[in-house]
PDB file of C-alpha atoms in Angstrom:
ATOM      1  CA  MET A   1      31.362  -4.496 -50.263  1.00 49.00           C
ATOM      2  CA  LYS A   2      29.443  -7.677 -48.996  1.00 53.00           C
ATOM      3  CA  LYS A   3      32.660  -8.836 -46.985  1.00 55.00           C
ATOM      4  CA  LEU A   4      33.057  -4.963 -45.576  1.00 46.00           C
ATOM      5  CA  LEU A   5      29.238  -4.674 -45.059  1.00 49.00           C
ATOM      6  CA  LEU A   6      29.372  -7.443 -42.556  1.00 48.00           C
ATOM      7  CA  SER A   7      32.804  -6.555 -40.906  1.00 53.00           C
ATOM      8  CA  ALA A   8      30.766  -2.769 -39.390  1.00 48.00           C
ATOM      9  CA  VAL A   9      27.986  -5.241 -38.988  1.00 44.00           C
ATOM     10  CA  MET A  10      29.831  -7.514 -37.182  1.00 50.00           C
ATOM     11  CA  ALA A  11      32.127  -5.001 -35.199  1.00 46.00           C
ATOM     12  CA  ILE A  12      29.306  -3.291 -33.356  1.00 44.00           C
ATOM     13  CA  MET A  13      28.109  -6.237 -32.408  1.00 45.00           C
ATOM     14  CA  THR A  14      31.087  -6.777 -30.786  1.00 45.00           C
ATOM     15  CA  LEU A  15      31.547  -3.360 -29.694  1.00 43.00           C
ATOM     16  CA  GLY A  16      27.978  -4.049 -27.510  1.00 44.00           C
ATOM     17  CA  ALA A  17      28.355  -7.366 -26.649  1.00 48.00           C
ATOM     18  CA  SER A  18      29.550  -7.059 -22.939  1.00 49.00           C
ATOM     19  CA  ALA A  19      26.599  -4.630 -22.143  1.00 57.00           C
ATOM     20  CA  GLN A  20      23.939  -6.960 -23.389  1.00 70.00           C
ATOM     21  CA  SER A  21      22.179  -7.575 -20.960  1.00 91.00           C
ATOM     22  CA  TRP A  22      18.321  -7.874 -19.629  1.00 94.00           C
ATOM     23  CA  TYR A  23      16.520  -6.468 -16.050  1.00 94.00           C
ATOM     24  CA  SER A  24      13.746  -6.255 -15.207  1.00 95.00           C
ATOM     25  CA  GLY A  25      11.495  -4.889 -12.589  1.00 93.00           C
ATOM     26  CA  GLY A  26       8.907  -1.655 -11.771  1.00 89.00           C
ATOM     27  CA  GLN A  27       7.470   0.129  -9.775  1.00 86.00           C
ATOM     28  CA  LEU A  28       4.173   0.582  -6.474  1.00 86.00           C
ATOM     29  CA  THR A  29       2.366   3.158  -5.304  1.00 85.00           C
ATOM     30  CA  PHE A  30      -0.003   3.153  -2.243  1.00 87.00           C
ATOM     31  CA  GLY A  31      -1.229   6.300  -1.973  1.00 87.00           C
ATOM     32  CA  ARG A  32      -4.682   8.142   0.547  1.00 86.00           C
ATOM     33  CA  THR A  33      -4.349  11.798   0.712  1.00 84.00           C
ATOM     34  CA  THR A  34      -7.348  13.394   1.949  1.00 82.00           C
ATOM     35  CA  GLU A  35      -8.400  17.971   0.621  1.00 78.00           C
ATOM     36  CA  SER A  36      -8.420  19.961   3.853  1.00 75.00           C
ATOM     37  CA  ALA A  37     -11.003  22.225   1.747  1.00 79.00           C
ATOM     38  CA  SER A  38     -13.297  19.759   0.672  1.00 79.00           C
ATOM     39  CA  GLY A  39     -12.711  16.264   2.460  1.00 80.00           C
ATOM     40  CA  VAL A  40     -12.720  13.869   0.024  1.00 82.00           C
ATOM     41  CA  LYS A  41     -10.894  11.232   0.004  1.00 86.00           C
ATOM     42  CA  SER A  42      -9.403   9.558  -2.474  1.00 86.00           C
ATOM     43  CA  THR A  43      -6.708   5.742  -2.885  1.00 90.00           C
ATOM     44  CA  GLN A  44      -4.637   5.480  -5.457  1.00 88.00           C
ATOM     45  CA  VAL A  45      -2.722   2.494  -5.991  1.00 91.00           C
ATOM     46  CA  THR A  46      -0.366   1.503  -9.412  1.00 90.00           C
ATOM     47  CA  VAL A  47       1.023  -1.546  -9.922  1.00 93.00           C
ATOM     48  CA  LEU A  48       4.450  -0.865 -13.119  1.00 92.00           C
ATOM     49  CA  PRO A  49       5.986  -3.975 -13.816  1.00 95.00           C
ATOM     50  CA  GLU A  50       8.908  -3.108 -15.924  1.00 94.00           C
ATOM     51  CA  ILE A  51      11.030  -5.050 -18.934  1.00 96.00           C
ATOM     52  CA  GLY A  52      14.656  -3.441 -20.936  1.00 96.00           C
ATOM     53  CA  TYR A  53      17.240  -4.642 -22.871  1.00 96.00           C
ATOM     54  CA  ASN A  54      20.408  -3.400 -22.244  1.00 94.00           C
ATOM     55  CA  MET A  55      21.951  -2.661 -26.447  1.00 95.00           C
ATOM     56  CA  THR A  56      25.857  -1.193 -25.205  1.00 93.00           C
ATOM     57  CA  ASP A  57      27.194   0.089 -21.553  1.00 90.00           C
ATOM     58  CA  ASN A  58      25.489   3.549 -22.231  1.00 95.00           C
ATOM     59  CA  PHE A  59      22.298   2.616 -24.727  1.00 96.00           C
ATOM     60  CA  ALA A  60      18.958   0.903 -22.913  1.00 96.00           C
ATOM     61  CA  VAL A  61      15.531   0.129 -25.435  1.00 97.00           C
ATOM     62  CA  GLY A  62      12.677  -0.356 -21.916  1.00 96.00           C
ATOM     63  CA  ALA A  63       8.367  -0.982 -21.474  1.00 96.00           C
ATOM     64  CA  VAL A  64       6.235  -0.109 -18.485  1.00 94.00           C
ATOM     65  CA  LEU A  65       3.088  -2.642 -18.989  1.00 95.00           C
ATOM     66  CA  GLY A  66       0.548  -2.032 -15.668  1.00 94.00           C
ATOM     67  CA  VAL A  67      -2.655  -0.510 -14.438  1.00 94.00           C
ATOM     68  CA  SER A  68      -3.297   2.577 -12.216  1.00 88.00           C
ATOM     69  CA  TYR A  69      -6.751   2.865 -10.025  1.00 88.00           C
ATOM     70  CA  ARG A  70      -7.624   5.359  -8.584  1.00 82.00           C
ATOM     71  CA  LYS A  71     -10.996   6.625  -6.088  1.00 85.00           C
ATOM     72  CA  ALA A  72     -11.831  10.356  -4.985  1.00 80.00           C
ATOM     73  CA  GLY A  73     -15.317  10.446  -3.244  1.00 79.00           C
ATOM     74  CA  ASP A  74     -17.858   8.556  -5.705  1.00 78.00           C
ATOM     75  CA  ALA A  75     -15.206   8.672  -8.765  1.00 75.00           C
ATOM     76  CA  GLU A  76     -13.526   6.193  -9.846  1.00 80.00           C
ATOM     77  CA  LYS A  77     -11.209   5.365 -13.086  1.00 80.00           C
ATOM     78  CA  THR A  78      -8.792   2.002 -13.551  1.00 86.00           C
ATOM     79  CA  VAL A  79      -6.190   2.816 -16.825  1.00 88.00           C
ATOM     80  CA  PHE A  80      -4.107   0.450 -18.497  1.00 95.00           C
ATOM     81  CA  LYS A  81      -0.916   1.454 -19.020  1.00 94.00           C
ATOM     82  CA  VAL A  82       1.864   1.238 -21.944  1.00 96.00           C
ATOM     83  CA  ASN A  83       5.182   3.307 -21.933  1.00 95.00           C
ATOM     84  CA  PRO A  84       7.536   2.016 -23.907  1.00 97.00           C
ATOM     85  CA  TYR A  85      11.264   4.220 -24.013  1.00 97.00           C
ATOM     86  CA  ALA A  86      14.833   4.171 -25.071  1.00 98.00           C
ATOM     87  CA  ARG A  87      17.357   5.049 -22.643  1.00 97.00           C
ATOM     88  CA  TYR A  88      20.966   6.666 -22.040  1.00 98.00           C
ATOM     89  CA  THR A  89      23.079   6.299 -19.965  1.00 97.00           C
ATOM     90  CA  TYR A  90      25.452   9.372 -19.955  1.00 96.00           C
ATOM     91  CA  LEU A  91      27.727   8.232 -16.309  1.00 96.00           C
ATOM     92  CA  LYS A  92      28.266   5.166 -15.525  1.00 93.00           C
ATOM     93  CA  THR A  93      30.326   4.400 -12.403  1.00 93.00           C
ATOM     94  CA  GLU A  94      30.588   1.381 -10.448  1.00 90.00           C
ATOM     95  CA  ARG A  95      27.617   1.530  -7.708  1.00 95.00           C
ATOM     96  CA  VAL A  96      25.588   4.965  -9.641  1.00 96.00           C
ATOM     97  CA  ASP A  97      24.219   5.883 -12.671  1.00 96.00           C
ATOM     98  CA  LEU A  98      22.932   8.199 -14.010  1.00 97.00           C
ATOM     99  CA  PHE A  99      20.278   8.060 -17.220  1.00 97.00           C
ATOM    100  CA  ILE A 100      17.946  10.319 -19.265  1.00 96.00           C
ATOM    101  CA  ASP A 101      14.536   8.546 -20.479  1.00 96.00           C
ATOM    102  CA  GLY A 102      13.362   9.420 -23.617  1.00 96.00           C
ATOM    103  CA  GLY A 103       9.551   7.459 -23.058  1.00 95.00           C
ATOM    104  CA  VAL A 104       5.629   7.655 -24.983  1.00 96.00           C
ATOM    105  CA  ASP A 105       2.829   7.660 -22.359  1.00 92.00           C
ATOM    106  CA  PHE A 106      -0.498   5.599 -22.755  1.00 95.00           C
ATOM    107  CA  GLY A 107      -2.901   4.874 -21.503  1.00 93.00           C
ATOM    108  CA  ILE A 108      -7.047   3.665 -21.543  1.00 93.00           C
ATOM    109  CA  GLY A 109      -9.869   2.821 -19.270  1.00 90.00           C
ATOM    110  CA  ARG A 110     -12.566   3.933 -18.379  1.00 82.00           C
ATOM    111  CA  ALA A 111     -13.477   7.505 -16.320  1.00 75.00           C
ATOM    112  CA  HIS A 112     -18.058   7.705 -15.764  1.00 75.00           C
ATOM    113  CA  GLY A 113     -18.887   4.617 -18.150  1.00 79.00           C
ATOM    114  CA  HIS A 114     -16.012   6.569 -20.651  1.00 83.00           C
ATOM    115  CA  THR A 115     -13.091   5.702 -22.032  1.00 89.00           C
ATOM    116  CA  ALA A 116     -10.250   7.380 -20.925  1.00 86.00           C
ATOM    117  CA  VAL A 117      -7.225   7.803 -22.261  1.00 91.00           C
ATOM    118  CA  GLU A 118      -4.272  10.384 -21.127  1.00 90.00           C
ATOM    119  CA  TYR A 119      -0.168   9.803 -23.421  1.00 92.00           C
ATOM    120  CA  GLY A 120       2.451  11.637 -22.955  1.00 92.00           C
ATOM    121  CA  ILE A 121       6.328  12.591 -24.818  1.00 96.00           C
ATOM    122  CA  GLY A 122       8.665  13.316 -22.716  1.00 95.00           C
ATOM    123  CA  LEU A 123      12.604  12.849 -20.834  1.00 95.00           C
ATOM    124  CA  ARG A 124      12.362  11.623 -17.135  1.00 92.00           C
ATOM    125  CA  PRO A 125      16.429  11.854 -15.534  1.00 93.00           C
ATOM    126  CA  GLY A 126      16.842   9.385 -13.101  1.00 92.00           C
ATOM    127  CA  VAL A 127      19.696   7.575 -10.784  1.00 94.00           C
ATOM    128  CA  ALA A 128      20.042   4.308 -10.582  1.00 94.00           C
ATOM    129  CA  LEU A 129      22.229   2.522  -6.853  1.00 95.00           C
ATOM    130  CA  ASN A 130      23.291  -0.226  -7.803  1.00 94.00           C
ATOM    131  CA  LEU A 131      24.216  -2.469  -4.912  1.00 95.00           C
ATOM    132  CA  ASN A 132      25.245  -5.237  -6.546  1.00 92.00           C
ATOM    133  CA  GLU A 133      26.423  -7.035 -10.849  1.00 89.00           C
ATOM    134  CA  LYS A 134      22.292  -8.349 -10.097  1.00 91.00           C
ATOM    135  CA  PHE A 135      21.134  -5.904  -7.648  1.00 93.00           C
ATOM    136  CA  SER A 136      20.035  -2.316  -8.463  1.00 93.00           C
ATOM    137  CA  LEU A 137      17.577   0.595  -7.348  1.00 93.00           C
ATOM    138  CA  VAL A 138      16.086   2.900  -9.101  1.00 93.00           C
ATOM    139  CA  ALA A 139      15.196   6.415  -8.966  1.00 91.00           C
ATOM    140  CA  HIS A 140      13.034   9.224 -11.623  1.00 89.00           C
ATOM    141  CA  VAL A 141      13.012  13.061 -10.511  1.00 86.00           C
ATOM    142  CA  GLY A 142      10.532  15.325 -12.857  1.00 85.00           C
ATOM    143  CA  PHE A 143       9.260  15.270 -15.608  1.00 86.00           C
ATOM    144  CA  LEU A 144       9.933  17.763 -19.423  1.00 92.00           C
ATOM    145  CA  GLY A 145       7.628  17.240 -21.860  1.00 94.00           C
ATOM    146  CA  TYR A 146       3.607  17.004 -22.246  1.00 93.00           C
ATOM    147  CA  GLN A 147       1.708  14.522 -20.244  1.00 88.00           C
ATOM    148  CA  GLY A 148      -2.700  15.299 -21.137  1.00 88.00           C
ATOM    149  CA  GLY A 149      -5.906  12.952 -22.194  1.00 87.00           C
ATOM    150  CA  ASN A 150      -9.269  13.730 -23.885  1.00 87.00           C
ATOM    151  CA  ARG A 151     -11.885  14.564 -22.014  1.00 83.00           C
ATOM    152  CA  PRO A 152     -13.114  11.582 -19.711  1.00 81.00           C
ATOM    153  CA  ALA A 153      -9.352  11.409 -18.122  1.00 78.00           C
ATOM    154  CA  LYS A 154      -8.800  15.082 -17.723  1.00 78.00           C
ATOM    155  CA  ASN A 155     -12.827  15.152 -16.464  1.00 75.00           C
ATOM    156  CA  ASN A 156     -11.075  12.144 -13.085  1.00 70.00           C
ATOM    157  CA  GLY A 157      -7.534  13.719 -12.015  1.00 70.00           C
ATOM    158  CA  ALA A 158      -5.765  12.738 -15.564  1.00 74.00           C
ATOM    159  CA  ALA A 159      -3.373  16.661 -15.730  1.00 75.00           C
ATOM    160  CA  GLU A 160      -2.542  18.254 -18.274  1.00 81.00           C
ATOM    161  CA  ASN A 161       0.677  19.490 -17.947  1.00 79.00           C
ATOM    162  CA  TRP A 162       3.707  21.035 -19.978  1.00 87.00           C
ATOM    163  CA  GLY A 163       7.191  22.090 -19.952  1.00 86.00           C
ATOM    164  CA  LEU A 164       9.464  20.985 -16.869  1.00 85.00           C
ATOM    165  CA  ASP A 165       8.002  19.978 -13.125  1.00 79.00           C
ATOM    166  CA  LEU A 166      10.896  18.373 -10.644  1.00 77.00           C
ATOM    167  CA  ASN A 167       8.761  18.716  -7.924  1.00 71.00           C
ATOM    168  CA  SER A 168       8.371  15.891  -5.509  1.00 69.00           C
ATOM    169  CA  ASN A 169       4.840  14.418  -6.062  1.00 67.00           C
ATOM    170  CA  ASN A 170       6.813  13.803  -9.533  1.00 67.00           C
ATOM    171  CA  LEU A 171       9.572  11.626  -7.582  1.00 76.00           C
ATOM    172  CA  MET A 172       9.390   7.952  -8.300  1.00 81.00           C
ATOM    173  CA  PHE A 173      11.476   4.770  -6.801  1.00 85.00           C
ATOM    174  CA  GLY A 174      12.059   0.793  -8.183  1.00 87.00           C
ATOM    175  CA  PHE A 175      13.614  -1.512  -8.531  1.00 88.00           C
ATOM    176  CA  TYR A 176      15.705  -3.510 -10.633  1.00 92.00           C
ATOM    177  CA  TYR A 177      17.116  -6.940 -11.243  1.00 92.00           C
ATOM    178  CA  HIS A 178      19.317  -7.455 -13.788  1.00 91.00           C
ATOM    179  CA  PHE A 179      20.134 -10.573 -15.688  1.00 89.00           C
TER     180      PHE A 179
END
């Protein structure tokens, strides 16, 4: 029985051995908007470094760890984010990969002197353009799931969404380096 179990474990490890590799990258955003009705100006800066591990050709796990700063009028909010995910690549070509990330979003910060907590769970479809063996451009578009937050987070701009969100405001670009 021990030999059978050991053989099964070795076979599974051999199947995934060629795909095992680390990648790192992330996203950087900066935006400034002015509301037309009130004239209130808002600024948002987000830095989201990411690290992941390809366990097989089609399955990876990773996490985004970062910070988001938003100022709208006199209100300021800084949120530290942790977003672990599992990625399934359902189409893989030499240059383009299509995938879907399933993950949990968690952020905590201060808003108006109170602890602001943001959270979510859902799926994000994406595409990777493989420039060569080491570099990829990555884009996520849309979100299917739930996003919310406690009262201080909502009072300072955190959205509460349930369902499918495929608008251009939910388009994220990133860059990966594969080890």
